[in-house]
Short mmCIF file of C-alpha atoms in Angstrom, two decimals:
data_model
loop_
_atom_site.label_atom_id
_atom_site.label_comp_id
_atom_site.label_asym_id
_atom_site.label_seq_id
_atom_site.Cartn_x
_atom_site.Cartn_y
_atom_site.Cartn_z
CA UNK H 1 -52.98 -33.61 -28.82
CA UNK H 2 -52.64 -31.94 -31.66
CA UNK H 3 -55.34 -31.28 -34.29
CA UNK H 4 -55.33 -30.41 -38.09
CA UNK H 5 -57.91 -28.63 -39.32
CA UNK H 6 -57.74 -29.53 -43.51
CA UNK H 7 -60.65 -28.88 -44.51
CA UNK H 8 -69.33 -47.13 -46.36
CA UNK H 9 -66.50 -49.17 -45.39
CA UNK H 10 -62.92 -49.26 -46.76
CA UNK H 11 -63.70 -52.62 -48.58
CA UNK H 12 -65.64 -50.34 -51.08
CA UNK H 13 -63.53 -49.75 -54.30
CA UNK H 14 -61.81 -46.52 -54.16
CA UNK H 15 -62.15 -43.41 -56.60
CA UNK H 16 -59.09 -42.02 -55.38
CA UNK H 17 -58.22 -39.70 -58.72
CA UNK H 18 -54.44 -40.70 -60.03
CA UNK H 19 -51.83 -39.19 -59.76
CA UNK H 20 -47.86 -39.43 -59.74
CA UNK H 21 -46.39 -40.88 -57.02
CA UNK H 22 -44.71 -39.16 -54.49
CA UNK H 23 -41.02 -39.25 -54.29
CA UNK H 24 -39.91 -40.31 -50.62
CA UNK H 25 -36.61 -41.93 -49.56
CA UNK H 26 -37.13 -44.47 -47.31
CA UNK H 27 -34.67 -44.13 -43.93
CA UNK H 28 -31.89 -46.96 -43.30
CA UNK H 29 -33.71 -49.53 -41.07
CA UNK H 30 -31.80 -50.19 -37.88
CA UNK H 31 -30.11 -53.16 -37.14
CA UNK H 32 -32.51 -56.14 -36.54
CA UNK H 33 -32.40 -60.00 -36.52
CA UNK H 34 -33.74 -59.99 -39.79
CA UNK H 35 -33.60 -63.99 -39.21
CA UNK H 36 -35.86 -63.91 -36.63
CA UNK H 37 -38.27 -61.21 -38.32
CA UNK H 38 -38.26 -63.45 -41.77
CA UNK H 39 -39.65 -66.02 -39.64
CA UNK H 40 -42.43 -64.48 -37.56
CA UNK H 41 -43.44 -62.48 -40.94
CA UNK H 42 -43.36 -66.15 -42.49
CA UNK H 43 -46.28 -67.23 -39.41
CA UNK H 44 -48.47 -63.64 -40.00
CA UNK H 45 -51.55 -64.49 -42.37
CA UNK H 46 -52.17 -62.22 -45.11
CA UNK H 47 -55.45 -62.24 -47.20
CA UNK H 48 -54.11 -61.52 -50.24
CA UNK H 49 -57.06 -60.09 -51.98
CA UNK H 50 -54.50 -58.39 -54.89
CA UNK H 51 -53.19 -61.48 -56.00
CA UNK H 52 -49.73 -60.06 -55.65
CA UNK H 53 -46.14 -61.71 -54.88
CA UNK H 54 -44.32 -61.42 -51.90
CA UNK H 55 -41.66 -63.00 -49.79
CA UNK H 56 -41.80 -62.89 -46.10
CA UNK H 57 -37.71 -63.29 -46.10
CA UNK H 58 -37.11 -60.46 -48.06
CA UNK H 59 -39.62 -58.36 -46.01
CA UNK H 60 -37.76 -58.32 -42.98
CA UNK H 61 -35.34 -56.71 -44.51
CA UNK H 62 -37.59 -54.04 -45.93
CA UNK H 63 -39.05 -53.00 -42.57
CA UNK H 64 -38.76 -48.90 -42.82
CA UNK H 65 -37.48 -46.80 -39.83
CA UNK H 66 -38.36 -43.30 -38.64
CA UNK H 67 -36.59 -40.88 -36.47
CA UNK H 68 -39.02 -38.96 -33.66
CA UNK H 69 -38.31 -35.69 -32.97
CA UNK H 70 -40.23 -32.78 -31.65
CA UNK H 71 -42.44 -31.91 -34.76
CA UNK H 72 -45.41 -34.36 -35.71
CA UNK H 73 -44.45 -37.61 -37.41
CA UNK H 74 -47.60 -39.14 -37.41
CA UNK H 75 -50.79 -37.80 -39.05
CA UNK H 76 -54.07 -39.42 -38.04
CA UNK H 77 -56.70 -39.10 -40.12
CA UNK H 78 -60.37 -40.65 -41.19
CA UNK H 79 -61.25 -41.35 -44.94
CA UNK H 80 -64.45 -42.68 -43.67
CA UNK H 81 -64.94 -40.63 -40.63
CA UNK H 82 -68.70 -41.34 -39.97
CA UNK H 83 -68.29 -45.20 -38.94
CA UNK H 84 -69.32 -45.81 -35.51
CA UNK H 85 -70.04 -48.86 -33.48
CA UNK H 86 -72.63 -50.73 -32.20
CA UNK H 87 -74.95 -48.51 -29.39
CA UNK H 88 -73.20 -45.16 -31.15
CA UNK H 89 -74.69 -44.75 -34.83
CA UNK H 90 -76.94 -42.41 -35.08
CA UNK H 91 -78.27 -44.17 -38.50
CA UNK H 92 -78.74 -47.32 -37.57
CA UNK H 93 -79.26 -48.76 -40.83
CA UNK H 94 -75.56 -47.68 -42.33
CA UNK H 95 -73.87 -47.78 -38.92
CA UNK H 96 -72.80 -43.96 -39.30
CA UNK H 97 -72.42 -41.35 -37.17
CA UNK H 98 -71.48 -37.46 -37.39
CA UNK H 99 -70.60 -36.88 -33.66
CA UNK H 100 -67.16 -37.49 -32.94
CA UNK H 101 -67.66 -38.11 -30.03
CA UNK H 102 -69.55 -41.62 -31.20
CA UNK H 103 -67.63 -42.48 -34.37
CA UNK H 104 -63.95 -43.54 -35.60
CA UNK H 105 -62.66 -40.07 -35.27
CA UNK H 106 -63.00 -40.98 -31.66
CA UNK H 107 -60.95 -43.49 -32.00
CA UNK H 108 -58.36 -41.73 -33.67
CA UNK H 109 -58.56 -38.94 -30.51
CA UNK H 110 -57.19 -42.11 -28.19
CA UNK H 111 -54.72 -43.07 -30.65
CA UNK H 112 -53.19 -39.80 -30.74
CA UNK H 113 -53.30 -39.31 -26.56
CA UNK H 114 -51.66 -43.12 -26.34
CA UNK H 115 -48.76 -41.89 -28.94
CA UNK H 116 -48.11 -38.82 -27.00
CA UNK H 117 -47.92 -40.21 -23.82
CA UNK H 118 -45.54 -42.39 -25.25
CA UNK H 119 -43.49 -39.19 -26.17
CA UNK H 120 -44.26 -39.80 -30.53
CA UNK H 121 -45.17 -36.05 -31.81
CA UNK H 122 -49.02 -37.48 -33.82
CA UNK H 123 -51.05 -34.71 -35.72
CA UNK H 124 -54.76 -35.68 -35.77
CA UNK H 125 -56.90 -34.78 -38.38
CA UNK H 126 -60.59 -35.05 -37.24
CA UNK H 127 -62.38 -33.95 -40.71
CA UNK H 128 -65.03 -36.78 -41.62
CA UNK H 129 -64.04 -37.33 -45.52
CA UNK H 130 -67.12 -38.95 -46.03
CA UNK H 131 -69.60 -36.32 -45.13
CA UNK H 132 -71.45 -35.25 -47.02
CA UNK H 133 -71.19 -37.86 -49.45
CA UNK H 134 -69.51 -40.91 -49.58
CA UNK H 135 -68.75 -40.91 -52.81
CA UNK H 136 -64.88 -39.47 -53.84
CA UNK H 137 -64.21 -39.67 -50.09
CA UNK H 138 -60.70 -41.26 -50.76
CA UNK H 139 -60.19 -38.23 -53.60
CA UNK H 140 -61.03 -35.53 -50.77
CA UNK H 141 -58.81 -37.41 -48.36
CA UNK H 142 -55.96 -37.23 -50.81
CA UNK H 143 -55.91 -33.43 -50.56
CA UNK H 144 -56.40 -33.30 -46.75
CA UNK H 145 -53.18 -35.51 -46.41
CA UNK H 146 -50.92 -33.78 -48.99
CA UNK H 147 -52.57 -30.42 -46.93
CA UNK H 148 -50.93 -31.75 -43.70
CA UNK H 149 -47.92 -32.79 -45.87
CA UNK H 150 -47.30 -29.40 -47.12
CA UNK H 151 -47.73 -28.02 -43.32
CA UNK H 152 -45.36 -30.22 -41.48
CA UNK H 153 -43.11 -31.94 -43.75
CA UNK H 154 -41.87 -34.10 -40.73
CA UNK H 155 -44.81 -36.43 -41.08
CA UNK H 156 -43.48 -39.51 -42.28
CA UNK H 157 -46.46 -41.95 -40.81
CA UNK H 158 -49.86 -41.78 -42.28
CA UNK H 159 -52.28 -43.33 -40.18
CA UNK H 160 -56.25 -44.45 -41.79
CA UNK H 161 -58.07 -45.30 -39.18
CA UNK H 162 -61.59 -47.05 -40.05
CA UNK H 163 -63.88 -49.99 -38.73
CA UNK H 164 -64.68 -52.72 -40.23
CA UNK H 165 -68.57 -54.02 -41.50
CA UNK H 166 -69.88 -57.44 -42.52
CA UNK H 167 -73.98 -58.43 -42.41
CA UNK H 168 -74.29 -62.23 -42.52
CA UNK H 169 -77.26 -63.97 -44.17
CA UNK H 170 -78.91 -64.08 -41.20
CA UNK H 171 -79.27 -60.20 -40.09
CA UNK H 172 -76.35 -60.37 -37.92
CA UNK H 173 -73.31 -58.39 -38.13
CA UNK H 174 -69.50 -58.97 -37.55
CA UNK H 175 -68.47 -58.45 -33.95
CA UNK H 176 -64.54 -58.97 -33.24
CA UNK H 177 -63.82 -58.66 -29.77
CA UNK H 178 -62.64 -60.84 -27.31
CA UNK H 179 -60.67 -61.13 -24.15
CA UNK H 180 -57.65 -59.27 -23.68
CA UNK H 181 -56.28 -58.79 -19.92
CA UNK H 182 -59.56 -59.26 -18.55
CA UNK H 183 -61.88 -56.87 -20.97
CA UNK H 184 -63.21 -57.21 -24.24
CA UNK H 185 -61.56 -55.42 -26.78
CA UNK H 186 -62.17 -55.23 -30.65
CA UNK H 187 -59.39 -57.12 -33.07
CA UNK H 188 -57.13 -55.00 -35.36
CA UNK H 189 -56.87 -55.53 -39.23
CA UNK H 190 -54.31 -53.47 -41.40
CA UNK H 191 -55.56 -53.32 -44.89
CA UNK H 192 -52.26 -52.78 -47.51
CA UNK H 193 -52.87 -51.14 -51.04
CA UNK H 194 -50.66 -52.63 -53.51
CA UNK H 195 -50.35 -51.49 -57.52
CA UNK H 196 -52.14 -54.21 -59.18
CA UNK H 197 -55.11 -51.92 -59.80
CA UNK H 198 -54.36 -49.13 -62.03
CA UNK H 199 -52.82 -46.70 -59.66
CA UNK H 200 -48.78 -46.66 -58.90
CA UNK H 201 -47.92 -47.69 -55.79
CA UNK H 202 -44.20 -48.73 -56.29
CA UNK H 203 -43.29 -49.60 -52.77
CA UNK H 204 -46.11 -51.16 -51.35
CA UNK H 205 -43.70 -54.11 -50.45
CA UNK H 206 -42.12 -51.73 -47.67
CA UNK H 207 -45.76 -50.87 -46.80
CA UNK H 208 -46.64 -54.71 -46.17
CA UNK H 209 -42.68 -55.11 -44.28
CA UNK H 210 -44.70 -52.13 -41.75
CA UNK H 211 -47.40 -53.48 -41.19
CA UNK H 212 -46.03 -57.24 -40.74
CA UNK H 213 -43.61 -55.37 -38.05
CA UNK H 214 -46.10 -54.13 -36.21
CA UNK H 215 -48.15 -57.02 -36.28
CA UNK H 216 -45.44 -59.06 -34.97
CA UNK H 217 -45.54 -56.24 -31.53
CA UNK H 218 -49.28 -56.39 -31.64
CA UNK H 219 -48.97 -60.80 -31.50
CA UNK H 220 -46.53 -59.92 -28.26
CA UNK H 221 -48.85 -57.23 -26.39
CA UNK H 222 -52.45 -59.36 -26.63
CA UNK H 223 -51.90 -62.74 -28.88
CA UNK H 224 -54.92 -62.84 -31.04
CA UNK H 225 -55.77 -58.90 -31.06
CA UNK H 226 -54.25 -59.21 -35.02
CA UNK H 227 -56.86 -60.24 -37.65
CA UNK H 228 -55.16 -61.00 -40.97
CA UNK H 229 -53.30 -58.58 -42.89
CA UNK H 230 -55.47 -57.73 -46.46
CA UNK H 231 -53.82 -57.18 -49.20
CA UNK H 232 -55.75 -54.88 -51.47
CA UNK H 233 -55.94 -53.66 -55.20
CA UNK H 234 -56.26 -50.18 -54.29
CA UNK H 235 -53.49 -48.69 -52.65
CA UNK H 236 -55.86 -46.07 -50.24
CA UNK H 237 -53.72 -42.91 -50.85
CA UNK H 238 -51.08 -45.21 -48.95
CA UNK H 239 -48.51 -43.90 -51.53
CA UNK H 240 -47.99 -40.42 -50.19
CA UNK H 241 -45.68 -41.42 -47.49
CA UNK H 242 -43.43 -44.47 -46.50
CA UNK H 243 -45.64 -45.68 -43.75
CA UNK H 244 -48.92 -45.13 -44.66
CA UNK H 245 -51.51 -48.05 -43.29
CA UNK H 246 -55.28 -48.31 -43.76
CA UNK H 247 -55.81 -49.60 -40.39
CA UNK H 248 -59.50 -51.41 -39.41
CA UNK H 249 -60.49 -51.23 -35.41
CA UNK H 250 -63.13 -53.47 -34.52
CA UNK H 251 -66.11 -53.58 -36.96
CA UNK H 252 -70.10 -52.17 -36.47
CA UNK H 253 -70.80 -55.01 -34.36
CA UNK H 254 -68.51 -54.35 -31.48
CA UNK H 255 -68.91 -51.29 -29.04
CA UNK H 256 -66.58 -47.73 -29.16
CA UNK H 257 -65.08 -48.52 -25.67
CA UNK H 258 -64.33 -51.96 -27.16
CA UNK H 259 -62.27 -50.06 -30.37
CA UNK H 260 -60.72 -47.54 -27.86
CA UNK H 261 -59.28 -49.99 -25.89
CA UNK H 262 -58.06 -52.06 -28.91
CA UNK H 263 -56.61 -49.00 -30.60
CA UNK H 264 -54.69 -48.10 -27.02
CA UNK H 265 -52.96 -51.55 -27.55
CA UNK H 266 -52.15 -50.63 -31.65
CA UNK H 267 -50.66 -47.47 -30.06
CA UNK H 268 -48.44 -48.91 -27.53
CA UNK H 269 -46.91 -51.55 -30.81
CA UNK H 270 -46.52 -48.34 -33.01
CA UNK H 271 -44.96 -46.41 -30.03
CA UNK H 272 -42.42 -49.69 -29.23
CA UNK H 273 -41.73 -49.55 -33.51
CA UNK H 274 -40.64 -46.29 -33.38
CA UNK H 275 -38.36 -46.91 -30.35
CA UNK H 276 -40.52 -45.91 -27.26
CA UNK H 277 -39.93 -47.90 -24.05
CA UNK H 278 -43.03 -49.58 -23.39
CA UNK H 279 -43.41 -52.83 -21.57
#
């Protein structure tokens, strides 16, 4: 595994600072039934939270592809590093936690071991953006990306990783496992910027055609593992490469060896994307 060293939830609105957007040229995708993809993409819910237009049927044919080769494609990083699980947080009041060990950078840490077993090159950047302060966590992530963008230009796949928090009226809070080949594991939840806030995002679409993909593999490994897709007003930084994702594992209610083994099944769908054989 390989580690860069660069330096509340993501539903909170963003501070990210603007900027232009990056200039990338998306790769050719390779040949798929695009029939077939319009119409699972047509069955994947999406919370569209941005308000913002978008047809499944063109989206299949929008799906972005990425060659692997022996420098690090993937970067895996934490804009909210200090969320941790139920049992873990060390502040049980916020849910937080600054060992790694106990917290979503831990999660990452699997993430990146399941893509490299899988033979995908993954950088993982373990710096908790949030600590300190929460507050400009998504500006300071910014620079730690286009940091690890400068350093290995191969990177072509940003990956967010976060969990998820709700409190319900009652004191409770949101717990997503369930069963998956015999064990509970935590559900997944990509969360897609898009431009109708005030920040460019031009190709969000492509972004949304990504995520959708790997939704579809996700649906195929453990039905029911896939919460939602969100579609978001921000766009989370999700700008600086073609397939960045803000991606949510479990939430505050379920345990880390839940998320671990829910992110192990997000990085055998990501590995099968990007042309790994995995059964």
């Amino acid at each position: 595994m390989q580690t860069a060293a660069t330096g509340q939830s993501a539903s909170t609105a963003q501070t990210e600072q603007p900027s232009e957007p990056v200039s990338t040229t998306l790769p050719a995708a390779p040949a798929r039934d695009t029939e077939a993809l319009a119409a699972a993409f047509a069955e994947i819910p999406v919370a569209n939270d941005a308000g913002v237009s978008f047809d499944p049927a063109k989206l299949a044919s929008m799906v972005p592809a990425f060659t692997v080769g022996t420098e690090p494609l993937v970067l895996i990083m934490h804009t909210h590093g200090s969320e941790s699980y139920a049992g873990s947080a060390d502040d049980g009041e916020t849910g937080r936690s600054q060992d790694i060990a106990k917290n979503v950078v831990r999660v990452g840490q699997v993430l990146c071991e399941t893509l490299e077993e899988a033979g995908i090159p993954a950088l993982h950047d373990e710096t908790m953006y949030d600590v300190p302060s929460y507050t400009a966590s998504y500006n300071r992530a910014f620079d730690g990306i286009t940091a690890a963008l400068e350093a290995h230009p191969s990177i072509r796949i940003v990956i967010d990783v976060h969990r998820d928090a709700y409190s319900y009226p009652d004191g409770s809070i949101l717990a997503t496992s369930g069963q998956y080949g015999g064990e509970r594991t935590a559900r997944l939840m990509f969360l897609v910027g898009t431009d109708a806030g005030t920040l460019a995002h031009p190709e969000w679409r492509s972004h949304l055609a990504f995520a959708m993909a790997l939704q579809t593999r996700l649906e195929a490994l453990a039905p029911g593992i896939a919460r939602p897709v969100n579609l978001r007003r921000q766009r989370f930084n999700e700008h600086l490469t073609p397939g960045s994702l803000l991606l949510e594992v479990g939430a505050s209610g379920d345990t880390l060896e839940e998320a671990e083994r829910a992110v192990r099944v997000f990085g055998r769908a990501l590995a099968q994307e990007l042309g790994a054989e995995i059964a």
